[in-house]
Amino acid sequence: MTDAGYMSRALQLARRGLYSTSPNPRVGCVLVNNGTIVGEGWHQKAGEGHAEVNALRAAGDRARGATAYVTLEPCSHFGRTPPCAQGLIDAGITRVVGAIRDPNPLVAGRGYQMLRDAGIDVTEACLTDEAEAINVGFMQRMRTGLPYVRAKLAHSLDGRTAMASGESQWITGPQARRDVQRLRARSCVIITGVDSVLIDDPSMTVRPAETGIEQPSHLWRQPLRVVIDSRNRLPATAKLLQQAGDILVATLKEPEQPPQRPANSGALRYWQAPASNSGQVDLTALLRYLAEQGHNEVLVESGARLAGAFAAQQQLNELVLYCAPTLLGSDARPLLQLNFSQMQQQLRWQWQDVRMVGNDLRLTLTPEHNPTAAKEA
C-alpha cells in the first residue's frame, strides 16, 4: 500500500472523533512495520490519549522501526498530555508521514522539527485537503481567532422559511431533521436569536438516538447553546432552559434577575457584548469571544433576520440549506433577511455539495469572499 493508502486509513480513524474531540482537533494515526499495520489509534476526547499515544499502545514493541502516518503534525508541547512527538521518538519510530501542519502556535512546525532533530525521516503534506476538511473549525480558529460558522436553514421551493406568523414546524422530512442532529453533534456551539426562542421554543440539543450515530455514551456531549438577546427577553419558561447543557446569553446589559434553571441542568451565563452600529449584539465580537473559549465550529440555527445579519457581515463560512418540495406562498418569511436595493450588493456563493436527504435536497455552499471549502468530512 502507498503512503496515501495508509493515510486514508488514518483519516478514517480521525473521523471517529468528529463528534467528541473539541476543543481538540480530530486526529488519527496508523503505524506500519514491514508493510503490516501494527497499531491504530484516534483521539477520542480532550484530556484523553492522543491518536499517536493510542496507536503506540496498540502496537507495543512492534512500533520500533515502524512508520507513523498521522493526520495532523504531532504536538511538541506539554498540554493535558505529554508531547506526542517525543512519544514517537521514544518508541523507536523511524519515519513519520504527516497530512498537515498544526497551525497552533505552540506547535506550528516544531513537532516535525523535533522528529527531524532525533533523526526521524519526515514526509509532509500527504492528503492535506482531506485532513484540512476534518478539522476546518480548529484550523480556522488557530489561524484567524474566529470559529468556523455554518448557518443551517430549511426552506420551501419558493425560498420561504416560515409562515408570516413565524410557524415553521415542519418544512422538511424526518431524514433531514436527523441530518441536522448530526450537524449539531459536530458543532461546539449552537447560536439562535431570542425571537426564535419566543416563536418556536426549541430545545437546541443533540438527541443521540436521533442521529443514527453509534458511539460510546461517554463521548456524547451537548454543544454550548447561545441565545442572542439584546433586550433580555428570554422567558424563564423557555424549553431550552429545562434541557441539560450549558447556556450562554449574549446581551447588551445583564438582567437584574436572570431566569432560574432546574438543579444540575447546567450553567446559565450572561456575556455583555459590545453594541454594533445598529445597537445590536456585535456578532464578530461574539464569535471572537467563543473562539477564545476554545470553540471550533459554530452552527447558526435562527430565523431570517439573524441569519441574514451573519451573512451581510460576511461572518458565514458555510450555508447548509434543506430544500423541501413544498410551497409556502409569497406572504411567508424569506430565506435570509437582506435589505439590498442594488445588484452590486449581492452576495455570491459557490456550490460545494448537493445531495438528496430523504425527499429533501441538501445544498452546501461557501461564500466567494472566503473560498475555503469544508468538504464532506
PDB file of C-alpha atoms in Angstrom, residues 90-315:
ATOM      1  CA  ASP A  90      10.936   7.130  22.470  1.00  0.00           C
ATOM      2  CA  ALA A  91       9.043   4.292  20.753  1.00  0.00           C
ATOM      3  CA  GLY A  92      11.700   3.967  18.062  1.00  0.00           C
ATOM      4  CA  ILE A  93       9.634   5.190  15.102  1.00  0.00           C
ATOM      5  CA  THR A  94      11.970   5.694  12.125  1.00  0.00           C
ATOM      6  CA  ARG A  95       9.673   7.581   9.720  1.00  0.00           C
ATOM      7  CA  VAL A  96       6.684   9.882  10.110  1.00  0.00           C
ATOM      8  CA  VAL A  97       4.263  10.822   7.331  1.00  0.00           C
ATOM      9  CA  GLY A  98       2.072  13.788   8.183  1.00  0.00           C
ATOM     10  CA  ALA A  99      -1.004  15.130   6.428  1.00  0.00           C
ATOM     11  CA  ILE A 100      -0.933  18.759   7.525  1.00  0.00           C
ATOM     12  CA  ARG A 101       0.964  21.112   9.805  1.00  0.00           C
ATOM     13  CA  ASP A 102      -0.661  22.096  13.081  1.00  0.00           C
ATOM     14  CA  PRO A 103      -1.408  25.859  12.965  1.00  0.00           C
ATOM     15  CA  ASN A 104      -1.432  26.020  16.764  1.00  0.00           C
ATOM     16  CA  PRO A 105       1.376  28.496  17.612  1.00  0.00           C
ATOM     17  CA  LEU A 106       2.556  26.066  20.293  1.00  0.00           C
ATOM     18  CA  VAL A 107       3.298  23.525  17.532  1.00  0.00           C
ATOM     19  CA  ALA A 108       3.449  25.096  14.029  1.00  0.00           C
ATOM     20  CA  GLY A 109       6.355  23.068  12.638  1.00  0.00           C
ATOM     21  CA  ARG A 110       8.058  22.407  15.958  1.00  0.00           C
ATOM     22  CA  GLY A 111       6.704  18.870  16.125  1.00  0.00           C
ATOM     23  CA  TYR A 112       8.164  17.956  12.758  1.00  0.00           C
ATOM     24  CA  GLN A 113      11.454  19.645  13.666  1.00  0.00           C
ATOM     25  CA  MET A 114      11.687  17.708  16.918  1.00  0.00           C
ATOM     26  CA  LEU A 115      11.309  14.484  14.952  1.00  0.00           C
ATOM     27  CA  ARG A 116      13.928  15.512  12.387  1.00  0.00           C
ATOM     28  CA  ASP A 117      16.352  16.521  15.123  1.00  0.00           C
ATOM     29  CA  ALA A 118      16.003  12.982  16.518  1.00  0.00           C
ATOM     30  CA  GLY A 119      16.991  11.517  13.138  1.00  0.00           C
ATOM     31  CA  ILE A 120      13.488  10.522  12.052  1.00  0.00           C
ATOM     32  CA  ASP A 121      12.632  10.835   8.359  1.00  0.00           C
ATOM     33  CA  VAL A 122       9.621  13.166   7.996  1.00  0.00           C
ATOM     34  CA  THR A 123       7.356  13.431   4.948  1.00  0.00           C
ATOM     35  CA  GLU A 124       4.797  16.233   4.994  1.00  0.00           C
ATOM     36  CA  ALA A 125       1.624  17.175   3.100  1.00  0.00           C
ATOM     37  CA  CYS A 126       0.100  13.750   2.390  1.00  0.00           C
ATOM     38  CA  LEU A 127      -3.649  14.183   1.644  1.00  0.00           C
ATOM     39  CA  THR A 128      -3.597  17.729   3.034  1.00  0.00           C
ATOM     40  CA  ASP A 129      -7.013  18.784   1.692  1.00  0.00           C
ATOM     41  CA  GLU A 130      -8.776  15.830   3.299  1.00  0.00           C
ATOM     42  CA  ALA A 131      -7.071  16.481   6.638  1.00  0.00           C
ATOM     43  CA  GLU A 132      -8.000  20.173   6.467  1.00  0.00           C
ATOM     44  CA  ALA A 133     -11.665  19.318   5.896  1.00  0.00           C
ATOM     45  CA  ILE A 134     -11.876  17.144   9.008  1.00  0.00           C
ATOM     46  CA  ASN A 135     -10.553  19.964  11.207  1.00  0.00           C
ATOM     47  CA  VAL A 136     -11.846  23.016   9.353  1.00  0.00           C
ATOM     48  CA  GLY A 137     -13.004  24.678  12.583  1.00  0.00           C
ATOM     49  CA  PHE A 138      -9.811  24.051  14.539  1.00  0.00           C
ATOM     50  CA  MET A 139      -7.717  25.269  11.610  1.00  0.00           C
ATOM     51  CA  GLN A 140      -9.716  28.462  11.251  1.00  0.00           C
ATOM     52  CA  ARG A 141      -9.667  29.219  14.969  1.00  0.00           C
ATOM     53  CA  MET A 142      -5.904  28.829  15.146  1.00  0.00           C
ATOM     54  CA  ARG A 143      -5.269  30.888  12.000  1.00  0.00           C
ATOM     55  CA  THR A 144      -7.784  33.711  12.425  1.00  0.00           C
ATOM     56  CA  GLY A 145      -9.009  33.759  16.018  1.00  0.00           C
ATOM     57  CA  LEU A 146     -12.560  33.052  14.811  1.00  0.00           C
ATOM     58  CA  PRO A 147     -14.536  29.791  14.693  1.00  0.00           C
ATOM     59  CA  TYR A 148     -15.900  28.212  11.522  1.00  0.00           C
ATOM     60  CA  VAL A 149     -19.524  29.320  11.213  1.00  0.00           C
ATOM     61  CA  ARG A 150     -22.269  27.340   9.468  1.00  0.00           C
ATOM     62  CA  ALA A 151     -25.828  28.501   9.073  1.00  0.00           C
ATOM     63  CA  LYS A 152     -28.469  25.824   8.693  1.00  0.00           C
ATOM     64  CA  LEU A 153     -31.812  26.778   7.178  1.00  0.00           C
ATOM     65  CA  ALA A 154     -34.804  24.786   5.959  1.00  0.00           C
ATOM     66  CA  HIS A 155     -36.796  26.327   3.141  1.00  0.00           C
ATOM     67  CA  SER A 156     -39.515  25.677   0.618  1.00  0.00           C
ATOM     68  CA  LEU A 157     -39.234  25.594  -3.171  1.00  0.00           C
ATOM     69  CA  ASP A 158     -40.215  29.251  -3.211  1.00  0.00           C
ATOM     70  CA  GLY A 159     -37.416  30.182  -0.801  1.00  0.00           C
ATOM     71  CA  ARG A 160     -39.524  30.596   2.336  1.00  0.00           C
ATOM     72  CA  THR A 161     -38.532  29.501   5.848  1.00  0.00           C
ATOM     73  CA  ALA A 162     -41.683  30.136   7.876  1.00  0.00           C
ATOM     74  CA  MET A 163     -45.198  31.414   7.617  1.00  0.00           C
ATOM     75  CA  ALA A 164     -45.822  35.101   8.265  1.00  0.00           C
ATOM     76  CA  SER A 165     -46.731  34.196  11.871  1.00  0.00           C
ATOM     77  CA  GLY A 166     -43.345  32.538  12.350  1.00  0.00           C
ATOM     78  CA  GLU A 167     -44.745  28.987  12.258  1.00  0.00           C
ATOM     79  CA  SER A 168     -42.149  26.692  10.674  1.00  0.00           C
ATOM     80  CA  GLN A 169     -42.589  23.139  12.002  1.00  0.00           C
ATOM     81  CA  TRP A 170     -42.143  21.128   9.899  1.00  0.00           C
ATOM     82  CA  ILE A 171     -40.942  22.141   6.447  1.00  0.00           C
ATOM     83  CA  THR A 172     -38.575  19.209   5.924  1.00  0.00           C
ATOM     84  CA  GLY A 173     -38.944  15.482   6.496  1.00  0.00           C
ATOM     85  CA  PRO A 174     -37.548  13.227   9.259  1.00  0.00           C
ATOM     86  CA  GLN A 175     -34.378  12.286   7.351  1.00  0.00           C
ATOM     87  CA  ALA A 176     -33.388  15.937   7.013  1.00  0.00           C
ATOM     88  CA  ARG A 177     -34.072  16.538  10.682  1.00  0.00           C
ATOM     89  CA  ARG A 178     -31.845  13.586  11.563  1.00  0.00           C
ATOM     90  CA  ASP A 179     -29.134  15.093   9.365  1.00  0.00           C
ATOM     91  CA  VAL A 180     -29.453  18.347  11.325  1.00  0.00           C
ATOM     92  CA  GLN A 181     -28.902  16.386  14.532  1.00  0.00           C
ATOM     93  CA  ARG A 182     -25.547  15.299  13.109  1.00  0.00           C
ATOM     94  CA  LEU A 183     -24.663  18.902  12.284  1.00  0.00           C
ATOM     95  CA  ARG A 184     -25.451  19.820  15.866  1.00  0.00           C
ATOM     96  CA  ALA A 185     -23.426  16.915  17.219  1.00  0.00           C
ATOM     97  CA  ARG A 186     -20.240  18.003  15.418  1.00  0.00           C
ATOM     98  CA  SER A 187     -20.675  21.633  16.495  1.00  0.00           C
ATOM     99  CA  CYS A 188     -19.170  23.181  19.609  1.00  0.00           C
ATOM    100  CA  VAL A 189     -21.807  25.916  19.760  1.00  0.00           C
ATOM    101  CA  ILE A 190     -25.371  26.394  18.521  1.00  0.00           C
ATOM    102  CA  ILE A 191     -26.463  30.025  18.162  1.00  0.00           C
ATOM    103  CA  THR A 192     -30.022  31.236  17.916  1.00  0.00           C
ATOM    104  CA  GLY A 193     -31.849  34.501  18.474  1.00  0.00           C
ATOM    105  CA  VAL A 194     -34.347  35.201  21.212  1.00  0.00           C
ATOM    106  CA  ASP A 195     -37.074  35.712  18.566  1.00  0.00           C
ATOM    107  CA  SER A 196     -36.688  32.062  17.528  1.00  0.00           C
ATOM    108  CA  VAL A 197     -36.938  31.031  21.178  1.00  0.00           C
ATOM    109  CA  LEU A 198     -40.111  33.063  21.632  1.00  0.00           C
ATOM    110  CA  ILE A 199     -41.737  31.716  18.446  1.00  0.00           C
ATOM    111  CA  ASP A 200     -40.589  28.073  18.250  1.00  0.00           C
ATOM    112  CA  ASP A 201     -39.489  27.341  21.853  1.00  0.00           C
ATOM    113  CA  PRO A 202     -36.723  24.964  20.662  1.00  0.00           C
ATOM    114  CA  SER A 203     -34.593  22.688  22.843  1.00  0.00           C
ATOM    115  CA  MET A 204     -31.484  23.150  20.656  1.00  0.00           C
ATOM    116  CA  THR A 205     -29.997  19.913  21.972  1.00  0.00           C
ATOM    117  CA  VAL A 206     -28.313  16.896  20.446  1.00  0.00           C
ATOM    118  CA  ARG A 207     -30.501  13.831  20.794  1.00  0.00           C
ATOM    119  CA  PRO A 208     -28.111  10.896  20.275  1.00  0.00           C
ATOM    120  CA  ALA A 209     -30.812   8.374  19.410  1.00  0.00           C
ATOM    121  CA  GLU A 210     -31.955  10.570  16.511  1.00  0.00           C
ATOM    122  CA  THR A 211     -28.508  10.976  14.922  1.00  0.00           C
ATOM    123  CA  GLY A 212     -28.084   7.371  13.792  1.00  0.00           C
ATOM    124  CA  ILE A 213     -24.508   7.563  15.100  1.00  0.00           C
ATOM    125  CA  GLU A 214     -23.183   4.737  17.248  1.00  0.00           C
ATOM    126  CA  GLN A 215     -20.519   5.693  19.762  1.00  0.00           C
ATOM    127  CA  PRO A 216     -19.897   5.113  23.495  1.00  0.00           C
ATOM    128  CA  SER A 217     -22.172   7.137  25.742  1.00  0.00           C
ATOM    129  CA  HIS A 218     -19.274   8.918  27.486  1.00  0.00           C
ATOM    130  CA  LEU A 219     -18.264  10.519  24.171  1.00  0.00           C
ATOM    131  CA  TRP A 220     -21.563  12.323  23.673  1.00  0.00           C
ATOM    132  CA  ARG A 221     -21.582  15.997  24.646  1.00  0.00           C
ATOM    133  CA  GLN A 222     -24.046  18.833  24.372  1.00  0.00           C
ATOM    134  CA  PRO A 223     -22.849  21.880  22.437  1.00  0.00           C
ATOM    135  CA  LEU A 224     -22.918  25.205  24.226  1.00  0.00           C
ATOM    136  CA  ARG A 225     -26.237  26.876  23.391  1.00  0.00           C
ATOM    137  CA  VAL A 226     -26.001  30.613  22.787  1.00  0.00           C
ATOM    138  CA  VAL A 227     -29.029  32.905  22.708  1.00  0.00           C
ATOM    139  CA  ILE A 228     -28.548  36.401  21.294  1.00  0.00           C
ATOM    140  CA  ASP A 229     -30.858  38.515  23.416  1.00  0.00           C
ATOM    141  CA  SER A 230     -30.019  42.222  23.343  1.00  0.00           C
ATOM    142  CA  ARG A 231     -33.008  43.277  25.452  1.00  0.00           C
ATOM    143  CA  ASN A 232     -33.226  40.343  27.897  1.00  0.00           C
ATOM    144  CA  ARG A 233     -36.495  38.872  26.643  1.00  0.00           C
ATOM    145  CA  LEU A 234     -35.564  35.220  27.301  1.00  0.00           C
ATOM    146  CA  PRO A 235     -38.502  33.807  29.293  1.00  0.00           C
ATOM    147  CA  ALA A 236     -37.971  31.655  32.359  1.00  0.00           C
ATOM    148  CA  THR A 237     -40.360  29.113  30.817  1.00  0.00           C
ATOM    149  CA  ALA A 238     -38.202  28.553  27.703  1.00  0.00           C
ATOM    150  CA  LYS A 239     -37.771  24.865  26.924  1.00  0.00           C
ATOM    151  CA  LEU A 240     -34.040  25.214  26.335  1.00  0.00           C
ATOM    152  CA  LEU A 241     -33.590  26.298  29.977  1.00  0.00           C
ATOM    153  CA  GLN A 242     -35.111  22.994  31.109  1.00  0.00           C
ATOM    154  CA  GLN A 243     -32.814  20.829  28.964  1.00  0.00           C
ATOM    155  CA  ALA A 244     -29.392  19.684  30.173  1.00  0.00           C
ATOM    156  CA  GLY A 245     -26.348  21.552  28.926  1.00  0.00           C
ATOM    157  CA  ASP A 246     -24.679  24.930  29.377  1.00  0.00           C
ATOM    158  CA  ILE A 247     -26.254  28.113  28.022  1.00  0.00           C
ATOM    159  CA  LEU A 248     -24.700  31.485  27.253  1.00  0.00           C
ATOM    160  CA  VAL A 249     -26.868  34.562  26.717  1.00  0.00           C
ATOM    161  CA  ALA A 250     -25.240  37.341  24.701  1.00  0.00           C
ATOM    162  CA  THR A 251     -26.795  40.626  25.746  1.00  0.00           C
ATOM    163  CA  LEU A 252     -26.052  44.333  25.913  1.00  0.00           C
ATOM    164  CA  LYS A 253     -26.787  44.529  29.634  1.00  0.00           C
ATOM    165  CA  GLU A 254     -27.130  41.723  32.149  1.00  0.00           C
ATOM    166  CA  PRO A 255     -30.596  41.388  33.720  1.00  0.00           C
ATOM    167  CA  GLU A 256     -31.042  42.103  37.400  1.00  0.00           C
ATOM    168  CA  GLN A 257     -32.857  38.805  37.869  1.00  0.00           C
ATOM    169  CA  PRO A 258     -31.820  36.169  35.328  1.00  0.00           C
ATOM    170  CA  PRO A 259     -34.095  33.145  34.766  1.00  0.00           C
ATOM    171  CA  GLN A 260     -33.601  30.153  37.027  1.00  0.00           C
ATOM    172  CA  ARG A 261     -32.730  26.675  35.768  1.00  0.00           C
ATOM    173  CA  PRO A 262     -33.523  23.289  37.321  1.00  0.00           C
ATOM    174  CA  ALA A 263     -30.826  21.921  39.608  1.00  0.00           C
ATOM    175  CA  ASN A 264     -27.960  20.088  37.861  1.00  0.00           C
ATOM    176  CA  SER A 265     -29.207  21.056  34.402  1.00  0.00           C
ATOM    177  CA  GLY A 266     -26.125  23.112  33.530  1.00  0.00           C
ATOM    178  CA  ALA A 267     -24.749  26.618  33.782  1.00  0.00           C
ATOM    179  CA  LEU A 268     -26.541  29.759  32.635  1.00  0.00           C
ATOM    180  CA  ARG A 269     -24.086  32.592  31.965  1.00  0.00           C
ATOM    181  CA  TYR A 270     -24.540  36.076  30.589  1.00  0.00           C
ATOM    182  CA  TRP A 271     -21.940  37.760  28.402  1.00  0.00           C
ATOM    183  CA  GLN A 272     -22.220  41.507  27.986  1.00  0.00           C
ATOM    184  CA  ALA A 273     -21.398  42.196  24.352  1.00  0.00           C
ATOM    185  CA  PRO A 274     -20.302  45.437  22.752  1.00  0.00           C
ATOM    186  CA  ALA A 275     -23.015  47.028  20.648  1.00  0.00           C
ATOM    187  CA  SER A 276     -22.848  47.121  16.873  1.00  0.00           C
ATOM    188  CA  ASN A 277     -23.535  50.288  14.865  1.00  0.00           C
ATOM    189  CA  SER A 278     -27.184  49.240  14.728  1.00  0.00           C
ATOM    190  CA  GLY A 279     -27.410  48.884  18.509  1.00  0.00           C
ATOM    191  CA  GLN A 280     -27.478  45.072  18.481  1.00  0.00           C
ATOM    192  CA  VAL A 281     -25.040  42.484  19.856  1.00  0.00           C
ATOM    193  CA  ASP A 282     -21.810  42.735  17.866  1.00  0.00           C
ATOM    194  CA  LEU A 283     -21.677  39.373  16.077  1.00  0.00           C
ATOM    195  CA  THR A 284     -17.938  39.490  15.298  1.00  0.00           C
ATOM    196  CA  ALA A 285     -17.128  40.211  18.929  1.00  0.00           C
ATOM    197  CA  LEU A 286     -19.316  37.287  19.977  1.00  0.00           C
ATOM    198  CA  LEU A 287     -17.578  34.914  17.575  1.00  0.00           C
ATOM    199  CA  ARG A 288     -14.158  36.077  18.736  1.00  0.00           C
ATOM    200  CA  TYR A 289     -15.198  35.522  22.341  1.00  0.00           C
ATOM    201  CA  LEU A 290     -16.384  31.994  21.523  1.00  0.00           C
ATOM    202  CA  ALA A 291     -13.081  31.230  19.788  1.00  0.00           C
ATOM    203  CA  GLU A 292     -11.197  32.442  22.846  1.00  0.00           C
ATOM    204  CA  GLN A 293     -13.164  29.899  24.876  1.00  0.00           C
ATOM    205  CA  GLY A 294     -11.868  27.127  22.587  1.00  0.00           C
ATOM    206  CA  HIS A 295     -14.896  26.622  20.338  1.00  0.00           C
ATOM    207  CA  ASN A 296     -14.061  25.459  16.801  1.00  0.00           C
ATOM    208  CA  GLU A 297     -17.352  25.058  14.919  1.00  0.00           C
ATOM    209  CA  VAL A 298     -20.472  27.166  15.341  1.00  0.00           C
ATOM    210  CA  LEU A 299     -23.907  26.295  13.979  1.00  0.00           C
ATOM    211  CA  VAL A 300     -26.383  29.142  13.491  1.00  0.00           C
ATOM    212  CA  GLU A 301     -29.988  27.951  13.721  1.00  0.00           C
ATOM    213  CA  SER A 302     -32.166  31.012  13.584  1.00  0.00           C
ATOM    214  CA  GLY A 303     -34.733  32.964  11.653  1.00  0.00           C
ATOM    215  CA  ALA A 304     -34.199  35.025   8.539  1.00  0.00           C
ATOM    216  CA  ARG A 305     -33.159  38.210  10.338  1.00  0.00           C
ATOM    217  CA  LEU A 306     -30.279  36.856  12.422  1.00  0.00           C
ATOM    218  CA  ALA A 307     -29.070  34.521   9.656  1.00  0.00           C
ATOM    219  CA  GLY A 308     -29.193  37.469   7.271  1.00  0.00           C
ATOM    220  CA  ALA A 309     -27.145  39.579   9.690  1.00  0.00           C
ATOM    221  CA  PHE A 310     -24.409  36.923   9.812  1.00  0.00           C
ATOM    222  CA  ALA A 311     -24.397  36.753   6.001  1.00  0.00           C
ATOM    223  CA  ALA A 312     -24.431  40.528   5.486  1.00  0.00           C
ATOM    224  CA  GLN A 313     -21.475  40.927   7.859  1.00  0.00           C
ATOM    225  CA  GLN A 314     -19.619  38.169   5.983  1.00  0.00           C
ATOM    226  CA  GLN A 315     -19.373  36.008   9.078  1.00  0.00           C
TER     227      GLN A 315
END
